[in-house]
Short mmCIF file of C-alpha atoms and ligand atoms in Angstrom, two decimals:
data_model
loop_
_atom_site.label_atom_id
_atom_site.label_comp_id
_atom_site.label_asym_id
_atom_site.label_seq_id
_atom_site.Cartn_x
_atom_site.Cartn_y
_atom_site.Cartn_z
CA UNK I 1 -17.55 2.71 10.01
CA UNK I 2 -14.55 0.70 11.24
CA UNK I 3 -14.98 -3.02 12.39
CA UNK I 4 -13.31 -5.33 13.97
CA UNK I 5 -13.75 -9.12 12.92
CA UNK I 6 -12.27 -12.38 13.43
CA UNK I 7 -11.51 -13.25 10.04
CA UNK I 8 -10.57 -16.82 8.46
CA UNK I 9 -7.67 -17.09 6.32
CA UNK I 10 -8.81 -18.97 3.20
CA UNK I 11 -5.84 -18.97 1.40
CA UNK I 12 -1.80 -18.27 2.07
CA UNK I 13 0.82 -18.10 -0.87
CA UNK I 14 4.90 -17.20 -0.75
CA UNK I 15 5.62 -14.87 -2.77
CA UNK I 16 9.11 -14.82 -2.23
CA UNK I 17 11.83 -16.00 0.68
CA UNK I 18 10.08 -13.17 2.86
CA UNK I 19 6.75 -12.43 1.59
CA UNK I 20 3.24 -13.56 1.56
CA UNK I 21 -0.14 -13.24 0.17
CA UNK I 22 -3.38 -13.80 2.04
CA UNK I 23 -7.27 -13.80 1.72
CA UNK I 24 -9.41 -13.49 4.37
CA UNK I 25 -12.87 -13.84 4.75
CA UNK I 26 -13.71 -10.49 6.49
CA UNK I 27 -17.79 -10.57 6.92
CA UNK I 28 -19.37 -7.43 6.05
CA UNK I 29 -15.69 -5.14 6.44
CA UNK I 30 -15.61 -4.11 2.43
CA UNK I 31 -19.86 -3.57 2.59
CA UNK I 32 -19.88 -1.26 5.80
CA UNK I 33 -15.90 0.35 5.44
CA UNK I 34 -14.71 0.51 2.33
CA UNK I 35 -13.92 4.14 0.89
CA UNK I 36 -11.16 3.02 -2.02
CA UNK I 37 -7.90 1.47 -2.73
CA UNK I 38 -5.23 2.37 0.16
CA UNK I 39 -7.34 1.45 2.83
CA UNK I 40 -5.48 -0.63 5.45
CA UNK I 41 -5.86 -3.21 7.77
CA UNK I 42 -4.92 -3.18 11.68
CA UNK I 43 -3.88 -7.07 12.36
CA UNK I 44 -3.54 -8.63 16.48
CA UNK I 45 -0.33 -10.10 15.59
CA UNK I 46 0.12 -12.71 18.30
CA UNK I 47 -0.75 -12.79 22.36
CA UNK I 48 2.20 -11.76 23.88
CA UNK I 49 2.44 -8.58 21.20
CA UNK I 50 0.68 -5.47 22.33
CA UNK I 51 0.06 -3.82 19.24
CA UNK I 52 -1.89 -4.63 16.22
CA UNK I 53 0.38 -4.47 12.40
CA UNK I 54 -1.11 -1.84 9.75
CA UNK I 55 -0.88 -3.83 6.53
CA UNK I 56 -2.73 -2.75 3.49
CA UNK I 57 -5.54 -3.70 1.76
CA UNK I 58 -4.39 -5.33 -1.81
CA UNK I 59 -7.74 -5.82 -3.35
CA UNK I 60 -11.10 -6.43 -1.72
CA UNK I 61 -14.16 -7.35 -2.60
CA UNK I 62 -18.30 -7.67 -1.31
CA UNK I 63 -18.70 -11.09 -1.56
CA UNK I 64 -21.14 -13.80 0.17
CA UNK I 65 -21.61 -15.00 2.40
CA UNK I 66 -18.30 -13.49 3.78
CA UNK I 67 -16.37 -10.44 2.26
CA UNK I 68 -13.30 -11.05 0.74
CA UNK I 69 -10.03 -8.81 1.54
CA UNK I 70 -6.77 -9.81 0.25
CA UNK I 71 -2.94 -8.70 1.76
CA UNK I 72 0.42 -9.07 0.80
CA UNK I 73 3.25 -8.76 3.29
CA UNK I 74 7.19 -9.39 4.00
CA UNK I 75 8.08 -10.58 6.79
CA UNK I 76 9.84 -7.97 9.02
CA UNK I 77 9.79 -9.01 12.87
CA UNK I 78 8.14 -10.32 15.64
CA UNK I 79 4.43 -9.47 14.40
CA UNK I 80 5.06 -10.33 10.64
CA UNK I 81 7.11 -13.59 10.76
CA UNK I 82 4.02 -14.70 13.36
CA UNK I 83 1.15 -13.47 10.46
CA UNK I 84 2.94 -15.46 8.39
CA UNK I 85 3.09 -19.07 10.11
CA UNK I 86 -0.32 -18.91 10.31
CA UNK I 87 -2.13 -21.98 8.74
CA UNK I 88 -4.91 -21.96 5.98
CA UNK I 89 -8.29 -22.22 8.08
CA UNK I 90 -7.11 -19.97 11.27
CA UNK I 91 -8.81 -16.74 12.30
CA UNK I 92 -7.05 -13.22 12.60
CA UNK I 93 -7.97 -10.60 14.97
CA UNK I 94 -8.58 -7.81 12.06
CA UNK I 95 -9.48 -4.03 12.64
CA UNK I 96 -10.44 -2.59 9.24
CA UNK I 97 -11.09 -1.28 6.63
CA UNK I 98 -9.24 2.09 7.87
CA UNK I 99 -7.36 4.93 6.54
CA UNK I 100 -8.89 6.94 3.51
CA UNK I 101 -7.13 5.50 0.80
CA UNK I 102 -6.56 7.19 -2.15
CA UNK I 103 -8.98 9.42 -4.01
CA UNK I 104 -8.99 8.24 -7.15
CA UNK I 105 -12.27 7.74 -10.36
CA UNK I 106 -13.15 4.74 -11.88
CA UNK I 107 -12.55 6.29 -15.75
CA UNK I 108 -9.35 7.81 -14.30
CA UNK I 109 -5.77 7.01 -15.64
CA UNK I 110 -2.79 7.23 -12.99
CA UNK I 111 0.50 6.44 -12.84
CA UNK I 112 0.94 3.90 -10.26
CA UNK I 113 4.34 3.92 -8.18
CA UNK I 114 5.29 1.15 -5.51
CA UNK I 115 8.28 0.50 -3.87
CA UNK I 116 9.05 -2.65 -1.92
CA UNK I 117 5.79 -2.92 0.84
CA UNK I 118 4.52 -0.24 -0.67
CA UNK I 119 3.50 -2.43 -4.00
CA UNK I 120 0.53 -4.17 -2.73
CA UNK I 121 -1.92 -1.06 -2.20
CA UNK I 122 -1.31 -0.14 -6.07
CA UNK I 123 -2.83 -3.09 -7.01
CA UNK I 124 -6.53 -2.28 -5.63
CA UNK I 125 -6.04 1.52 -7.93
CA UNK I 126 -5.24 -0.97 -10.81
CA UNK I 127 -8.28 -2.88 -10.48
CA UNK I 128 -10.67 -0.06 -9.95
CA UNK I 129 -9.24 1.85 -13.10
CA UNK I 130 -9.11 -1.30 -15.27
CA UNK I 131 -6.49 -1.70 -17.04
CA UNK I 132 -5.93 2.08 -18.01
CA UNK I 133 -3.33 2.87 -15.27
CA UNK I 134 0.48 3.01 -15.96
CA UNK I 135 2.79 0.89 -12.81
CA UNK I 136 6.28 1.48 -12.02
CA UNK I 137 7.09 -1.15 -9.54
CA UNK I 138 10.32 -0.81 -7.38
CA UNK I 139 13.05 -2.84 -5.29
CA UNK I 140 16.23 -3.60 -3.98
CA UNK I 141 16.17 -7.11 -6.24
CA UNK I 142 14.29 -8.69 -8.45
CA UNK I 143 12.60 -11.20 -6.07
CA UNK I 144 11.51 -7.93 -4.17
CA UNK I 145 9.28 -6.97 -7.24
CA UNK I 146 5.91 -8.72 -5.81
CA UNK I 147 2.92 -8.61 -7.44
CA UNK I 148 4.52 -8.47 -11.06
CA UNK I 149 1.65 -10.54 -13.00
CA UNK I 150 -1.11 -9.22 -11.43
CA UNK I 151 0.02 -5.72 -12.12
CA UNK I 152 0.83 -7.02 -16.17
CA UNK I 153 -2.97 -8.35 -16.42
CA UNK I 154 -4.33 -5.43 -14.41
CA UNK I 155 -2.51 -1.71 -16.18
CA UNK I 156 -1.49 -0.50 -19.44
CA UNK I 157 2.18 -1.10 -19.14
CA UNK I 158 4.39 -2.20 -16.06
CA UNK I 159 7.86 -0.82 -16.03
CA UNK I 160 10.37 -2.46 -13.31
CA UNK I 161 13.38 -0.68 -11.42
CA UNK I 162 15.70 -2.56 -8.97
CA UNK I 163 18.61 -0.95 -6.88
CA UNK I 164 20.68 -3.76 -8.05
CA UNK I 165 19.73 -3.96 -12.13
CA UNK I 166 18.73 -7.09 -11.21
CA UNK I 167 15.65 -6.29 -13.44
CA UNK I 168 14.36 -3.67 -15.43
CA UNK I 169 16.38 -0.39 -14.82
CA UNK I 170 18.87 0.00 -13.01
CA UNK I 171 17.90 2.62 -10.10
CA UNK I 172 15.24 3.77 -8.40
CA UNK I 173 11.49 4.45 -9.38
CA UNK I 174 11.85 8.26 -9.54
CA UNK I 175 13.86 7.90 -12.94
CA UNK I 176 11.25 6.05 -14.60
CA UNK I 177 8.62 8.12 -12.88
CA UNK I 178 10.94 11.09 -14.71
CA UNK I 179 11.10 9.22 -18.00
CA UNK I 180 7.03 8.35 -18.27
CA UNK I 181 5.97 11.55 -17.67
CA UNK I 182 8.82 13.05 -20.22
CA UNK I 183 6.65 10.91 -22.97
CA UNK I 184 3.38 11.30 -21.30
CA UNK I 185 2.19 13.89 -19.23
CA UNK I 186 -1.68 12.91 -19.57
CA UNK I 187 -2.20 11.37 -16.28
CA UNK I 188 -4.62 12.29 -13.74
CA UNK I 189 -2.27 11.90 -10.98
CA UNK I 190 0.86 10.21 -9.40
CA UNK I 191 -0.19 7.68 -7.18
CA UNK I 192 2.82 6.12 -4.82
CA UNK I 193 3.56 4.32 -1.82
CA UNK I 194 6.82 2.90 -0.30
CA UNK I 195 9.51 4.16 1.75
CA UNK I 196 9.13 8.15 2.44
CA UNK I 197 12.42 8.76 0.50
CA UNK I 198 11.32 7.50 -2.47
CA UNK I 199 7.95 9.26 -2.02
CA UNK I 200 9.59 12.71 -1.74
CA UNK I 201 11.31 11.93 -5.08
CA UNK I 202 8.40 10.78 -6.39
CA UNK I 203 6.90 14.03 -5.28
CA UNK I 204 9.04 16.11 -6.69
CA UNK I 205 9.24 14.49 -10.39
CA UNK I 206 5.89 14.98 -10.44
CA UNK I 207 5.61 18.63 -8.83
CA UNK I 208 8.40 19.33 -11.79
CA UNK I 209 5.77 17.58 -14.46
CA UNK I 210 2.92 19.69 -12.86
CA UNK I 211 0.95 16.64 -12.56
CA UNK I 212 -0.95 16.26 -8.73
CA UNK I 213 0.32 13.59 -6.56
CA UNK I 214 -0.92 11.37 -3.63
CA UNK I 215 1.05 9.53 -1.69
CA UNK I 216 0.77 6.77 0.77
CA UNK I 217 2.93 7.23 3.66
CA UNK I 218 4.24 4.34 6.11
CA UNK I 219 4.93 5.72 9.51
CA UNK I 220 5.09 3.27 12.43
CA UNK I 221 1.37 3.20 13.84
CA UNK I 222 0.44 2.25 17.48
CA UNK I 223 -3.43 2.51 18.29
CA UNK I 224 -4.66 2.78 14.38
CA UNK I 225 -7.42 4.90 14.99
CA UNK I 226 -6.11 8.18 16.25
CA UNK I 227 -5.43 8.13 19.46
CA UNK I 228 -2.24 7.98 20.61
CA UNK I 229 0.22 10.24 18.39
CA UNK I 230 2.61 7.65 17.43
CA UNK I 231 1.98 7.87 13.48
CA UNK I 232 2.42 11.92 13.57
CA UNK I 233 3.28 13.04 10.35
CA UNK I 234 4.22 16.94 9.96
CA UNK I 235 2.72 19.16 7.57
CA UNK I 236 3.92 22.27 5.58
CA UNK I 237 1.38 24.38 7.26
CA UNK I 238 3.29 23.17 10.66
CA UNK I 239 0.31 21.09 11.60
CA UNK I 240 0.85 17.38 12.55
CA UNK I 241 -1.56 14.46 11.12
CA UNK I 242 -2.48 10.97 12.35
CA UNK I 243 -1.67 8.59 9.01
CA UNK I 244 -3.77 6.33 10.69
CA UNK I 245 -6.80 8.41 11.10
CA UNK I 246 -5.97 11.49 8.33
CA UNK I 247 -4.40 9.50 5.82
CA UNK I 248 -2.42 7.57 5.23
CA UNK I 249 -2.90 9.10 1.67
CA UNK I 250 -2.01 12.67 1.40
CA UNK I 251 -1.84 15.27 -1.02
CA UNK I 252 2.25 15.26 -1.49
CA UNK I 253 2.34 19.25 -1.55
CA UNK I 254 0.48 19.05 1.65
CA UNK I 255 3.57 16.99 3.29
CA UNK I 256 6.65 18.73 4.67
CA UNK I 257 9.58 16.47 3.16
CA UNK I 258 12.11 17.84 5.27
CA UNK I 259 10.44 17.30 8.57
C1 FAD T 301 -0.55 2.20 6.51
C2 FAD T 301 0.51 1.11 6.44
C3 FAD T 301 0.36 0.10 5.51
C4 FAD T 301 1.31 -0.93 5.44
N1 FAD T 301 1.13 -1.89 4.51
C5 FAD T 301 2.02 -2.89 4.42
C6 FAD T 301 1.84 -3.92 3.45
O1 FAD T 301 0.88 -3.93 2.69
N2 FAD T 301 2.76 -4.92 3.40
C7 FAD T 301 3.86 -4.93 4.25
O2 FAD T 301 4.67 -5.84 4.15
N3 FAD T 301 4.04 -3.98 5.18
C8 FAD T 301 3.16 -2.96 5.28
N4 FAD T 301 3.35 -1.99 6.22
C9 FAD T 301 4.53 -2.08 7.13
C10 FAD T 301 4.23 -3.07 8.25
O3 FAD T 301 3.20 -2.55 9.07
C11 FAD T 301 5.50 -3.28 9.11
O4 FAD T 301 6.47 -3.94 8.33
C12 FAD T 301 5.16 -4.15 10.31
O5 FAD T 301 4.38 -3.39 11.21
C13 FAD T 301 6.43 -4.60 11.01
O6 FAD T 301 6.02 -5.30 12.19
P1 FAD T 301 6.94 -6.44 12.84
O7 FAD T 301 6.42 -6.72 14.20
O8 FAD T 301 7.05 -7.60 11.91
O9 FAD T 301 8.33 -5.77 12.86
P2 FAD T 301 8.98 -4.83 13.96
O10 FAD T 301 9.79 -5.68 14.87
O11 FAD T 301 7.96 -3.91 14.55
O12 FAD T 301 9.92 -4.01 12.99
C14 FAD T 301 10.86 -4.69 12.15
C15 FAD T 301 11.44 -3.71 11.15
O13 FAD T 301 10.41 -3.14 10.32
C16 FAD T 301 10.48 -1.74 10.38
N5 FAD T 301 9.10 -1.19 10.34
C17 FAD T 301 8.18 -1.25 11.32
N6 FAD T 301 7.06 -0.59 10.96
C18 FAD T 301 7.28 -0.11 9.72
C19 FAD T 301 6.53 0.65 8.83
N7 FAD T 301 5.32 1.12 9.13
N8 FAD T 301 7.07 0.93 7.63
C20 FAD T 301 8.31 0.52 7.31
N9 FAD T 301 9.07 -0.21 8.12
C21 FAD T 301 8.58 -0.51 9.32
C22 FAD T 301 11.14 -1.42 11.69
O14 FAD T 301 11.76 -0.16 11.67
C23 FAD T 301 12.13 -2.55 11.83
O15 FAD T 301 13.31 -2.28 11.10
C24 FAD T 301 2.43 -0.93 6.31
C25 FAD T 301 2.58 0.10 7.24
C26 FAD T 301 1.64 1.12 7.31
C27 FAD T 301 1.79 2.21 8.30
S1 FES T 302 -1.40 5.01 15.40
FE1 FES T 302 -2.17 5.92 17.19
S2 FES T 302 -2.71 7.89 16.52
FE2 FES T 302 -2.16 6.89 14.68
#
């Protein structure tokens, strides 16, 4: 069931020069909409701004009296640079939880891939597999790599690629993707979400390693609940999807890459 609260932001950290992390109390959102890590949230990002910004969840949890959902973001535009001067004790305009998130077990061990926004929904799949998942956490620099200790507490082993071997190799994600699986093929899936370049690569690699893959795809949304066609995503079968409403975790053979 989707809801739509006014939420109180009860804590704000910078990350880096452009990003942030936030928790908001969210009443009963994670007890009456929560389906799994992926989810996002739809955020009224200031008066004069027509639409609402997806941003997804990072971890969440039932708490009391308030539920507690937590984001991480980088400032982009209009909408994100005004979610981000908000103060400490404010209320946001939230729509959530939505999407289907990935589909993912508890016991389960995945290989989590993130590149740049696409880092903080990996975190909630390395929570609810505790500590047995595998990230591979991409950017252009090092500052871009967000997240970094929670990930180190939260899998197995973190391994870091930056376009500009800033830190950790010296490329993009798909290589390391490439070299994991080359050692270790004993995953239940590829889990990934950034920039839909990356995720066809990502796709591939793993298509190559016969392992399944999801991904987490981050089309432009209007509406966020299915009803205006702006997030269309084409399939192989030559149908179109709604991210917002469908996914926005697919099935990566289900995707057609060169759409
Ligand atoms: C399901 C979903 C989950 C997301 N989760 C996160 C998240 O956890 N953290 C985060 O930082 N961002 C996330 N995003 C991207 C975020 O929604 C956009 O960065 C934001 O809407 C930009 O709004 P703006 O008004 O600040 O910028 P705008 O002025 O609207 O755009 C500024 C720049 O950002 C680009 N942009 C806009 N929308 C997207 C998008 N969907 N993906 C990539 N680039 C975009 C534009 O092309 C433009 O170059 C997510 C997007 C989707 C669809
Ligand atoms: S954003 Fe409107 S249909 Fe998906």
């Amino acid at each position: 069931m989707k809801v739509e609260r006014k939420c109180k932001i009860v804590s704000k950290e910078r990350l880096n020069h452009d990003a942030v992390y936030m928790v908001l109390e969210a009443g009963d959102m994670v007890r009456t909409s929560c389906k799994g890590p992926g989810q996002f949230v739809h955020i009224k990002c200031g008066d004069s701004l027509l639409l609402r910004r997806p941003i997804s969840v990072c971890s969440c949890q039932e708490d009391e009296p308030e539920d507690l959902v937590a984001i991480a973001f980088e400032v982009r535009g209009e909408g994100t640079q005004w979610l981000a001067d908000r103060a400490v004790g404010g209320t946001l305009d939230v729509m959530g939880l939505l999407g289907n998130g990935f589909s993912i077990k508890p016991e389960g061990r995945y290989l989590l891939v993130g590149g740049g926004i696409g880092i903080p929904p990996m975190r909630g799949c390395a929570q609810y597999t505790e500590g047995r998942s595998t990230a591979i956490l991409g950017g252009r620099s090092a500052d871009k790599i967000i997240l970094r200790d929670l990930f180190e507490r939260e899998c197995a082993k973190v391994l870091i690629a930056t376009d500009d071997g800033s830190l950790g190799h010296h490329g993009f994600v798909d290589a390391l993707v490439r070299q994991e699986l080359e050692q270790d093929r004993a995953y239940d899936a590829v889990l990934a979400c950034g920039p839909k370049p990356m995720l066809r690569n990502v796709a591939k690699v793993a298509a190559e390693f016969s392992v399944p893959c999801q991904v987490s795809m981050e089309e432009r949304m209007g509406c966020g609940v299915g009803a205006c066609l702006v997030c269309a995503c084409d399939m192989k079968d030559g149908s179109r999807k709604h991210v917002c409403k469908d996914g926005p975790v697919f099935d990566s053979r289900e995707v057609d890459w060169d759409a």
